[in-house]
Short mmCIF file of C-alpha atoms in Angstrom, two decimals:
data_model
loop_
_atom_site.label_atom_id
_atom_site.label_comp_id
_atom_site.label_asym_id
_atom_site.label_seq_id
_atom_site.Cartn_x
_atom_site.Cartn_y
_atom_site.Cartn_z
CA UNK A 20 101.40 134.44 122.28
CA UNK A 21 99.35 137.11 122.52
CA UNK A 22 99.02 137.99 118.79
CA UNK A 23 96.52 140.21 116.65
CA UNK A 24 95.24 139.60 113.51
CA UNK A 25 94.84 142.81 110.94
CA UNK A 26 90.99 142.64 111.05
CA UNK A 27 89.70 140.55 114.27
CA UNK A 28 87.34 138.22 112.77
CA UNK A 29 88.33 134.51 113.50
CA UNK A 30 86.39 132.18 112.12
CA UNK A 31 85.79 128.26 113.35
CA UNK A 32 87.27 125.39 112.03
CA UNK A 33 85.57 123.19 109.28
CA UNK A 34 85.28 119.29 109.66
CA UNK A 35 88.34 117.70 107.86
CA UNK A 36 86.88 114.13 108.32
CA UNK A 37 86.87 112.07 104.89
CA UNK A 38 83.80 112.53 103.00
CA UNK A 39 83.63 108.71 101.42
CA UNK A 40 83.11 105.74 103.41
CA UNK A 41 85.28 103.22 102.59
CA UNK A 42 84.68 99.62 103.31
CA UNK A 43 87.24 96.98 104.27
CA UNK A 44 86.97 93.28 104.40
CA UNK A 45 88.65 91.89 107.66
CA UNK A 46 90.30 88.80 107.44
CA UNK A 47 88.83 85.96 109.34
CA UNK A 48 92.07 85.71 111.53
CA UNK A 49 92.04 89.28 112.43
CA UNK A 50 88.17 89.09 113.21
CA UNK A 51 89.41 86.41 115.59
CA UNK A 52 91.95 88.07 117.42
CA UNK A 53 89.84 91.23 117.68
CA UNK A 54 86.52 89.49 119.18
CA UNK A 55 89.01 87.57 121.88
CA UNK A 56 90.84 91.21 122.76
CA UNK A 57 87.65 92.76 123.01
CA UNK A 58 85.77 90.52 125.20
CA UNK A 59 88.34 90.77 127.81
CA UNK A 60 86.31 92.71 130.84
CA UNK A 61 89.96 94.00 131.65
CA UNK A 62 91.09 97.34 129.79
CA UNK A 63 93.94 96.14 127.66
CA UNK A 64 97.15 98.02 126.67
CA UNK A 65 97.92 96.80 123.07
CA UNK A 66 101.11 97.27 121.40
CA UNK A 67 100.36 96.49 117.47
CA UNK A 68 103.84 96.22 115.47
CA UNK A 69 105.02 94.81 112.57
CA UNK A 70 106.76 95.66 109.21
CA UNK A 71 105.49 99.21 107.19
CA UNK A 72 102.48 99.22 105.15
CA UNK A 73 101.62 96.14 106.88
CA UNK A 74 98.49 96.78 108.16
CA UNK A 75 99.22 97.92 111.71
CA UNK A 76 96.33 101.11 111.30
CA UNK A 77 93.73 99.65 109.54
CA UNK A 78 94.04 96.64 112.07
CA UNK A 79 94.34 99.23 115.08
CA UNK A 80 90.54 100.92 113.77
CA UNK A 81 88.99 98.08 113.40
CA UNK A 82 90.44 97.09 116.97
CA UNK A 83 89.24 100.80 118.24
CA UNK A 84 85.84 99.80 116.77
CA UNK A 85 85.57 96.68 118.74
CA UNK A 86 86.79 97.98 122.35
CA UNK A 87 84.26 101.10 122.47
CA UNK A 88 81.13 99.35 123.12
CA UNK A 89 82.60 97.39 126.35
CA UNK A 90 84.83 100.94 127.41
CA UNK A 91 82.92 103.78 126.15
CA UNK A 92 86.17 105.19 125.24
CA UNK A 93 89.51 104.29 124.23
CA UNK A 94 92.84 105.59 124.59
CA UNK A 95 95.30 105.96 120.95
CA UNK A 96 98.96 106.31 121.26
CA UNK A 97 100.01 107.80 118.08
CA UNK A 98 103.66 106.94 117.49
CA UNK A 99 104.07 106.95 113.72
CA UNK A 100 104.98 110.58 112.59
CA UNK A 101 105.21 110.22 109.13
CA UNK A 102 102.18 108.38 109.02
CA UNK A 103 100.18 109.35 111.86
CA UNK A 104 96.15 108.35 112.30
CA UNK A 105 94.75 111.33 113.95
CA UNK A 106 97.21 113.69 114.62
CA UNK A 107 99.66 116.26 111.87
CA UNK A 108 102.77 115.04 110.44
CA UNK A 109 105.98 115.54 112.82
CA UNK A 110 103.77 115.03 116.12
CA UNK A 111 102.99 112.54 118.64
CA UNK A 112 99.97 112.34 120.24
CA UNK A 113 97.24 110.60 122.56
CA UNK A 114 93.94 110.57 122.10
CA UNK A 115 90.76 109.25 123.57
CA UNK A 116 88.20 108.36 121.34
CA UNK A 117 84.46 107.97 122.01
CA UNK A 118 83.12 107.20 118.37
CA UNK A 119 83.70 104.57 116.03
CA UNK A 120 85.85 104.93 113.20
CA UNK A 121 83.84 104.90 109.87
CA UNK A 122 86.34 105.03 107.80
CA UNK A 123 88.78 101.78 108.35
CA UNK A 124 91.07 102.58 105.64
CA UNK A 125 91.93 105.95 105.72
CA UNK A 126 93.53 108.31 109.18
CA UNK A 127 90.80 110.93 110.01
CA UNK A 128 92.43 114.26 111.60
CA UNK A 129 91.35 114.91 115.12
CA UNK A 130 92.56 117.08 117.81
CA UNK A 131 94.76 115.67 120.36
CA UNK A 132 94.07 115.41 124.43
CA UNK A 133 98.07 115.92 124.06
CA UNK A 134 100.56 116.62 121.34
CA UNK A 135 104.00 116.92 121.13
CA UNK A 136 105.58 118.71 117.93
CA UNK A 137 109.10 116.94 116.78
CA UNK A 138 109.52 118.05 114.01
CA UNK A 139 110.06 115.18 111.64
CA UNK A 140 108.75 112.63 109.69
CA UNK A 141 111.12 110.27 110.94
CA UNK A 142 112.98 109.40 114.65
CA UNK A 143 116.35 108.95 113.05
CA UNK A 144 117.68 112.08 113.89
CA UNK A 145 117.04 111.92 117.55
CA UNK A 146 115.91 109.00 118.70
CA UNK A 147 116.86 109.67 122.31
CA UNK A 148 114.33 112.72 122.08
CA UNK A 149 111.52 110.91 120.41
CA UNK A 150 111.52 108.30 123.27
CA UNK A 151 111.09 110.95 125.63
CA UNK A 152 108.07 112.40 123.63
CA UNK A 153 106.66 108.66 123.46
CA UNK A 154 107.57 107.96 127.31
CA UNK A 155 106.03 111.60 128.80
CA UNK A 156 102.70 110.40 126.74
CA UNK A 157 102.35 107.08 128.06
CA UNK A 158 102.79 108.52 131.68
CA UNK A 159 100.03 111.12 130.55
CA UNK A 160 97.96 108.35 129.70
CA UNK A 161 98.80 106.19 132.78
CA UNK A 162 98.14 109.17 135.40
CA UNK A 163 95.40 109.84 133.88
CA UNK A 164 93.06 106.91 132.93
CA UNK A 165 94.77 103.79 134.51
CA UNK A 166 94.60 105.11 138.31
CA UNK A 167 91.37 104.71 139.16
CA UNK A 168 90.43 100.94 138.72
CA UNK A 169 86.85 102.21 138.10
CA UNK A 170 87.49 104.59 135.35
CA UNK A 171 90.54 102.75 133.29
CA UNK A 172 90.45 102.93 129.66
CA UNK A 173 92.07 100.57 127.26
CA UNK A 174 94.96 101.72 124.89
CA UNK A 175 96.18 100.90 121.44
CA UNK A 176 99.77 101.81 120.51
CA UNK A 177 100.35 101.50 116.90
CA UNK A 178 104.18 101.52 116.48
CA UNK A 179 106.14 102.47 113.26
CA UNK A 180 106.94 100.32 110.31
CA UNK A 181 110.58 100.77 110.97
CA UNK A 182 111.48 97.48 112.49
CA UNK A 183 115.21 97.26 111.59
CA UNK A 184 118.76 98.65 112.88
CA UNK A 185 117.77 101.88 115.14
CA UNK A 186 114.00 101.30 114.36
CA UNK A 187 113.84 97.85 115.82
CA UNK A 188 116.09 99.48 119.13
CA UNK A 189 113.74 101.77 119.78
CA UNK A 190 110.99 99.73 119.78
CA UNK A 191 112.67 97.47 122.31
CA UNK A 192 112.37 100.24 124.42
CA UNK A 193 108.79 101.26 123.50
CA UNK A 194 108.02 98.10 124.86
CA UNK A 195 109.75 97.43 127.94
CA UNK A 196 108.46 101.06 129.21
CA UNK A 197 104.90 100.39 128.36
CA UNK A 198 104.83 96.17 129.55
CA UNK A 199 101.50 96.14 127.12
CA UNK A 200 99.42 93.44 128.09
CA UNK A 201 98.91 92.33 124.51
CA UNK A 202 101.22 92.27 121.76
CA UNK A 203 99.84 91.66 117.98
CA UNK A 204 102.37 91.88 115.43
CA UNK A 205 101.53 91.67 111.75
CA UNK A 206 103.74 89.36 109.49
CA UNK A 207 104.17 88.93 105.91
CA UNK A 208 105.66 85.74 104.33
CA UNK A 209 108.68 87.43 103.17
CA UNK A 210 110.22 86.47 106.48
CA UNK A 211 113.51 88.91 106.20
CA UNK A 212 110.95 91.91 106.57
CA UNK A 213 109.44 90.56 110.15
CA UNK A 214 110.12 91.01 113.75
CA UNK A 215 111.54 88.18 115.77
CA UNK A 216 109.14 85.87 117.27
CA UNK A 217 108.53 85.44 120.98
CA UNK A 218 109.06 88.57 123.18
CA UNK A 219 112.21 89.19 121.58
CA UNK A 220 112.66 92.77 123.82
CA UNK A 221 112.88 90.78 127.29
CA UNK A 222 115.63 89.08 128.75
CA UNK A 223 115.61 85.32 129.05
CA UNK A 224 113.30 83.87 131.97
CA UNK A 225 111.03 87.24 132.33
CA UNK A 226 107.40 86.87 132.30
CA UNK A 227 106.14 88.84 129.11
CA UNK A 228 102.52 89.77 127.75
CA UNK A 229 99.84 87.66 125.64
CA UNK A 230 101.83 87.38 122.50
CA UNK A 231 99.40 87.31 118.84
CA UNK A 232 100.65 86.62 115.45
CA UNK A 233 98.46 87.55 112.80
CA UNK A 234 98.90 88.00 109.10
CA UNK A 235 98.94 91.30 106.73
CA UNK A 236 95.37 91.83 105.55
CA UNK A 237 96.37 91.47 101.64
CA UNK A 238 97.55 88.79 99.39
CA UNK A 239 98.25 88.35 96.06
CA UNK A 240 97.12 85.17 93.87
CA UNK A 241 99.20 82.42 95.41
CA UNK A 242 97.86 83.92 98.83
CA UNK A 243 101.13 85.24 100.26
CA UNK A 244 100.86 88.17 102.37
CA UNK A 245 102.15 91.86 101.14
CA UNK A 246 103.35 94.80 101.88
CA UNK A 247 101.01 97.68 100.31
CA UNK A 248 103.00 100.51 98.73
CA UNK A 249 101.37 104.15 100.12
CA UNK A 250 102.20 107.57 98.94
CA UNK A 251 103.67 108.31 101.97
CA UNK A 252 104.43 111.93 101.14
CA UNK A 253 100.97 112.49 99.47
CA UNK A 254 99.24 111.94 102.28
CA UNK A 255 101.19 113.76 104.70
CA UNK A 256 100.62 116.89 102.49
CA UNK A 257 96.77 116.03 102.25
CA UNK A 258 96.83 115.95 105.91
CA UNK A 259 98.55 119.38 105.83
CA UNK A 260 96.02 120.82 103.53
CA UNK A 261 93.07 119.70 105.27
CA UNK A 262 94.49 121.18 108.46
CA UNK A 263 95.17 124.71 106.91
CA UNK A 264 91.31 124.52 105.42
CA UNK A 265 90.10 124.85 108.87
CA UNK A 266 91.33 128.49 108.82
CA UNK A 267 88.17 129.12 107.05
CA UNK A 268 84.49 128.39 107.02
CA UNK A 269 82.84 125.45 106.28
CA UNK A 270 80.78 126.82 103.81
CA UNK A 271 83.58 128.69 101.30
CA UNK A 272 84.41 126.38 98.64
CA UNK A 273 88.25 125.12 98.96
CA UNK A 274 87.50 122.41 96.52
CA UNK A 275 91.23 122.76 94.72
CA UNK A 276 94.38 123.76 95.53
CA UNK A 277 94.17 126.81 93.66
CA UNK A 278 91.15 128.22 95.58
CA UNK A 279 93.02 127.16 99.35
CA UNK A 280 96.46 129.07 97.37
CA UNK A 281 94.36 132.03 96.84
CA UNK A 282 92.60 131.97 100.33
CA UNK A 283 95.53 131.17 102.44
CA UNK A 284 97.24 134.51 100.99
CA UNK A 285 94.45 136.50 101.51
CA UNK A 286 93.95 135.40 104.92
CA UNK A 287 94.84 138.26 107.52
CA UNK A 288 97.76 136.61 109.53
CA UNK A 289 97.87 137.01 113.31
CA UNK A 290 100.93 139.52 114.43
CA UNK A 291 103.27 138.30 117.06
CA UNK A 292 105.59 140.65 118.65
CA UNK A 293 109.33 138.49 119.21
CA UNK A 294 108.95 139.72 122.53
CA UNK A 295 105.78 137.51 123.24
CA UNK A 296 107.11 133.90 121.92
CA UNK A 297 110.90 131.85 122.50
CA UNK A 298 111.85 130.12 119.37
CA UNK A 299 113.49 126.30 119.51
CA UNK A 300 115.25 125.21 116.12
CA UNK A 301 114.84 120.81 116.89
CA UNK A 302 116.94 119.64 114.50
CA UNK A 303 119.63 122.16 113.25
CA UNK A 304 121.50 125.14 114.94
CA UNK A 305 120.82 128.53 113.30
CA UNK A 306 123.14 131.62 114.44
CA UNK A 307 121.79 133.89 116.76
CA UNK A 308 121.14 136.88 114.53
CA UNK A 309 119.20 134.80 111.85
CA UNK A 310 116.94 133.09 114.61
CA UNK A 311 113.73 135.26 113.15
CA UNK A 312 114.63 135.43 109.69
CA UNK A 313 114.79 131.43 109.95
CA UNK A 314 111.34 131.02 110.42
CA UNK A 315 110.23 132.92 107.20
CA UNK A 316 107.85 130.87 105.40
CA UNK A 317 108.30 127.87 107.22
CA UNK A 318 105.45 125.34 109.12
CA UNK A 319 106.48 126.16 113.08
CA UNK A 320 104.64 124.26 116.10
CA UNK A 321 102.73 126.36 118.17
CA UNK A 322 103.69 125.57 121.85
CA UNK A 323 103.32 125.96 125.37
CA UNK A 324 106.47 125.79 127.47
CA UNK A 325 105.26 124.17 130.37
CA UNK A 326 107.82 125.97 132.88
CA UNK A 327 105.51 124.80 136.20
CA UNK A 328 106.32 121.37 135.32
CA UNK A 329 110.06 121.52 135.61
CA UNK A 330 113.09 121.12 133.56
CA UNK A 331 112.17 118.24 132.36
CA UNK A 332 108.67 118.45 130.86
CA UNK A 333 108.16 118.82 127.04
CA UNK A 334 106.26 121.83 125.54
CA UNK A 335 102.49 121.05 124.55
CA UNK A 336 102.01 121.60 120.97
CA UNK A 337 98.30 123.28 120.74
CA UNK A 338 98.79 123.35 116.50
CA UNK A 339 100.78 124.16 113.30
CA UNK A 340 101.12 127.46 111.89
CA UNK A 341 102.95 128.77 108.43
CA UNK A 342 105.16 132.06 109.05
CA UNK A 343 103.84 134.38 106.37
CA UNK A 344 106.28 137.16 107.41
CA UNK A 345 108.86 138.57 109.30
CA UNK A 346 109.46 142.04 110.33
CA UNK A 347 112.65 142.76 111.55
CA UNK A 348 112.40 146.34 111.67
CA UNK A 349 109.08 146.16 113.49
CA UNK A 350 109.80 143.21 115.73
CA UNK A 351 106.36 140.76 114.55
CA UNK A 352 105.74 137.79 112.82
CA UNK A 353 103.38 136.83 110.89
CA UNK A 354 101.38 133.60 111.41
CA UNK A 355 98.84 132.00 109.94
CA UNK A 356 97.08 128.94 111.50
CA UNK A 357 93.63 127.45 112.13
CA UNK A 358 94.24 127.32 116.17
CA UNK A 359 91.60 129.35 118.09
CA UNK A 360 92.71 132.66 119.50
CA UNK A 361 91.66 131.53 122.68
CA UNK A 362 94.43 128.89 122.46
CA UNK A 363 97.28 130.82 121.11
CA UNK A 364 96.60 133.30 124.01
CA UNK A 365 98.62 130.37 126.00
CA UNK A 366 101.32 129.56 122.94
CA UNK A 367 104.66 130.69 124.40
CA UNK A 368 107.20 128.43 122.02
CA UNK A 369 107.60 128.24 118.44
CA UNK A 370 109.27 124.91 117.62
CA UNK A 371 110.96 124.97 113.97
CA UNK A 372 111.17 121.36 112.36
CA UNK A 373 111.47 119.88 109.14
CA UNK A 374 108.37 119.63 108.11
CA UNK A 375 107.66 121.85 104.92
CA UNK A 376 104.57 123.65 103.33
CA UNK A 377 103.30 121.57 100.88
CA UNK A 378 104.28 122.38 97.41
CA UNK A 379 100.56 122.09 96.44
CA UNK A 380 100.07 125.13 97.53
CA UNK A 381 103.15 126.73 96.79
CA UNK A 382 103.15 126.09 93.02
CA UNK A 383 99.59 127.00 91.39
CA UNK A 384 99.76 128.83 88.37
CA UNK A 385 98.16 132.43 88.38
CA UNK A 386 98.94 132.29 91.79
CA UNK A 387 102.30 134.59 93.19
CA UNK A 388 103.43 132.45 96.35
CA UNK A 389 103.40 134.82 99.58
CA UNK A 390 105.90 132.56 100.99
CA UNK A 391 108.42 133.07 98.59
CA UNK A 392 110.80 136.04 99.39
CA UNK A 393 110.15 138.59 96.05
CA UNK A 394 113.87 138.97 95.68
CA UNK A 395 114.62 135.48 94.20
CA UNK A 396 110.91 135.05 92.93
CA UNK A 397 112.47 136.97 89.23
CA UNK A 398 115.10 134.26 89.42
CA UNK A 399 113.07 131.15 89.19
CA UNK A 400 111.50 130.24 85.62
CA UNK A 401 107.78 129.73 85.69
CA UNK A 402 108.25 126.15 84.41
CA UNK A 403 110.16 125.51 87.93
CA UNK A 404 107.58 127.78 89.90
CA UNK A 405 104.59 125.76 88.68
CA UNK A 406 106.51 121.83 88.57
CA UNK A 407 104.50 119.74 89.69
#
């Protein structure tokens, strides 16, 4: 993608880890479970499941935590889209991580040694294709840093919350394509919201992995385990926003939506000629004179097409970026996103999902949306502009 911007200054990305340090007390049963994983000389590959809101990421950091001092570094499967610890909503990722995690209840936004964009928040619509996203990252991770007996680094794969009907099938399969060599799943007394016990994805008679039951970290007064309820879709817009503030430097003040509103529309956008990029719609069919006009002011993944790999490889997702404009006439988009030129340079593929701009930054008052065609902007009252 070898787009412009209109003025050529690009500036580096700002640090979008948490400011506060939160503190979280581990229970004495998790402490357990994470000293006995830990002390293992062997690299493990752990699988951490179990109902949403359970636990499963706080108890996967504070796992993290425990393995780097042994390893150095540890590999993270990121599986869980619409709640994912390091990467942007709508991706799976892997990452290897060489620092501890300060913050234990909160994800921290990182870049990715690989990404794949698919464009949801949720498998449902394809699980067949999410599989392959999850499978093609495990062999990543396998070819990479479980070859050499020398240099093998342990993995943690925390799994979705989604543990019945499709959600339990597919993580059936998660497991019997990884074989982890630990399993810990999380349980809450409300028994109707748990996995089976046992291996429950092998067949009868088959050897399976160290199996660990372990309870959800809070409880209310008669000590029975919960479920925490999250604002799911607050923090994937959070995530979102801190992503887009790394357009910018570190030291311009983006303290409120209105000031990243007001910067984002002001930022010069790259320009990328529709001769320079394919364009993929995941999860919907568009007709093939609308393909560019789709992608108005919508969040596309940036990719690279990986054509040397074969047929069968899935584009690398380098970033997000918002289509500010289209051009027909002129044949260019316009993109905005914090991904260094040096990167797009490669970017080949834009991937169209469903994953939407948040409405943070769409409805601040005083502030006319750029991403909002001006021909239906008259039609919309100010009280529905501004909701919200």
């Amino acid at each position: 993608m070898a787009g412009t911007r209109a003025t050529p200054t690009r500036t580096p990305p700002r640090s979008s880890s948490p400011a506060a340090r939160s503190e979280v007390v581990v229970p004495s049963d998790w402490a357990c479970v994470v000293t006995t994983v830990s002390s293992d000389p062997t690299p493990p590959v752990v699988v951490v499941c179990g109902p949403k809101n359970s636990g499963k990421s706080t108890f996967s950091r504070v796992l993290l935590n425990a393995l780097l001092p042994r390893h150095g570094k540890v590999g993270y499967l990121d599986t869980d889209m619409g709640q994912p610890e390091f990467g942007l909503p709508g991706c799976l990722s892997f990452n290897v991580v060489d620092e501890p995690i300060t913050d234990l209840l909160n994800p921290t936004l990182r870049e990715a040694e690989r990404c794949y964009f698919f464009g949801d928040t949720s498998s449902k619509r394809d699980p067949e294709a999410y599989l392959n996203c999850l499978f093609h990252l495990y062999d990543y991770f396998v070819g990479k840093y479980r070859c050499d007996k020398n240099e093998m680094l342990p993995l943690i794969v925390n799994t979705p919350g989604w543990v019945k009907g499709a959600g339990f099938d597919m993580l059936v399969e998660l497991l019997r394509y990884i074989c982890p060599t630990i399993v810990v799943q999380i349980r809450i007394t409300m028994q109707s919201k748990n996995l089976p016990d046992g291996v429950f994805w092998l067949d009868g008679g088959q050897t399976g992995p160290k199996m660990i039951n372990i309870g959800a970290a809070f409880h209310d007064a008669s000590n029975r385990s919960l479920l925490i309820q999250k604002d799911s879709c607050g923090m994937r817009e959070r995530r979102l926003v801190e992503y887009l503030k790394q357009c910018f430097l570190s030291n311009i003040s983006l303290s409120t939506n209105k000031e990243l509103a007001y910067a984002l529309a002001s930022l010069p956008p790259y320009q990328v000629p529709f001769s320079d990029v394919a364009v993929v719609h995941l999860h919907c069919k568009v007709p093939a004179g609308e393909v560019w006009r789709s992608l108005n002011a919508t969040i596309v993944g940036l990719a690279v097409s990986n054509a040397s790999e074969g047929t069968r490889s899935i584009p690398c997702c380098v970033g997000l970026g918002i289509v500010r404009g289209v051009d027909i006439q002129k044949g260019l988009l316009y993109v905005i996103t914090p991904v260094p030129l040096q990167r797009l340079q490669s970017v080949d593929l834009l991937q169209q999902g469903l994953i939407e701009i948040p409405t943070t930054i769409l409805q601040v008052r005083g502030c006319v949306s750029p991403y909002m065609s001006t021909n239906v902007l008259h039609k919309i009252s100010e009280r529905d502009l501004y909701a919200g």
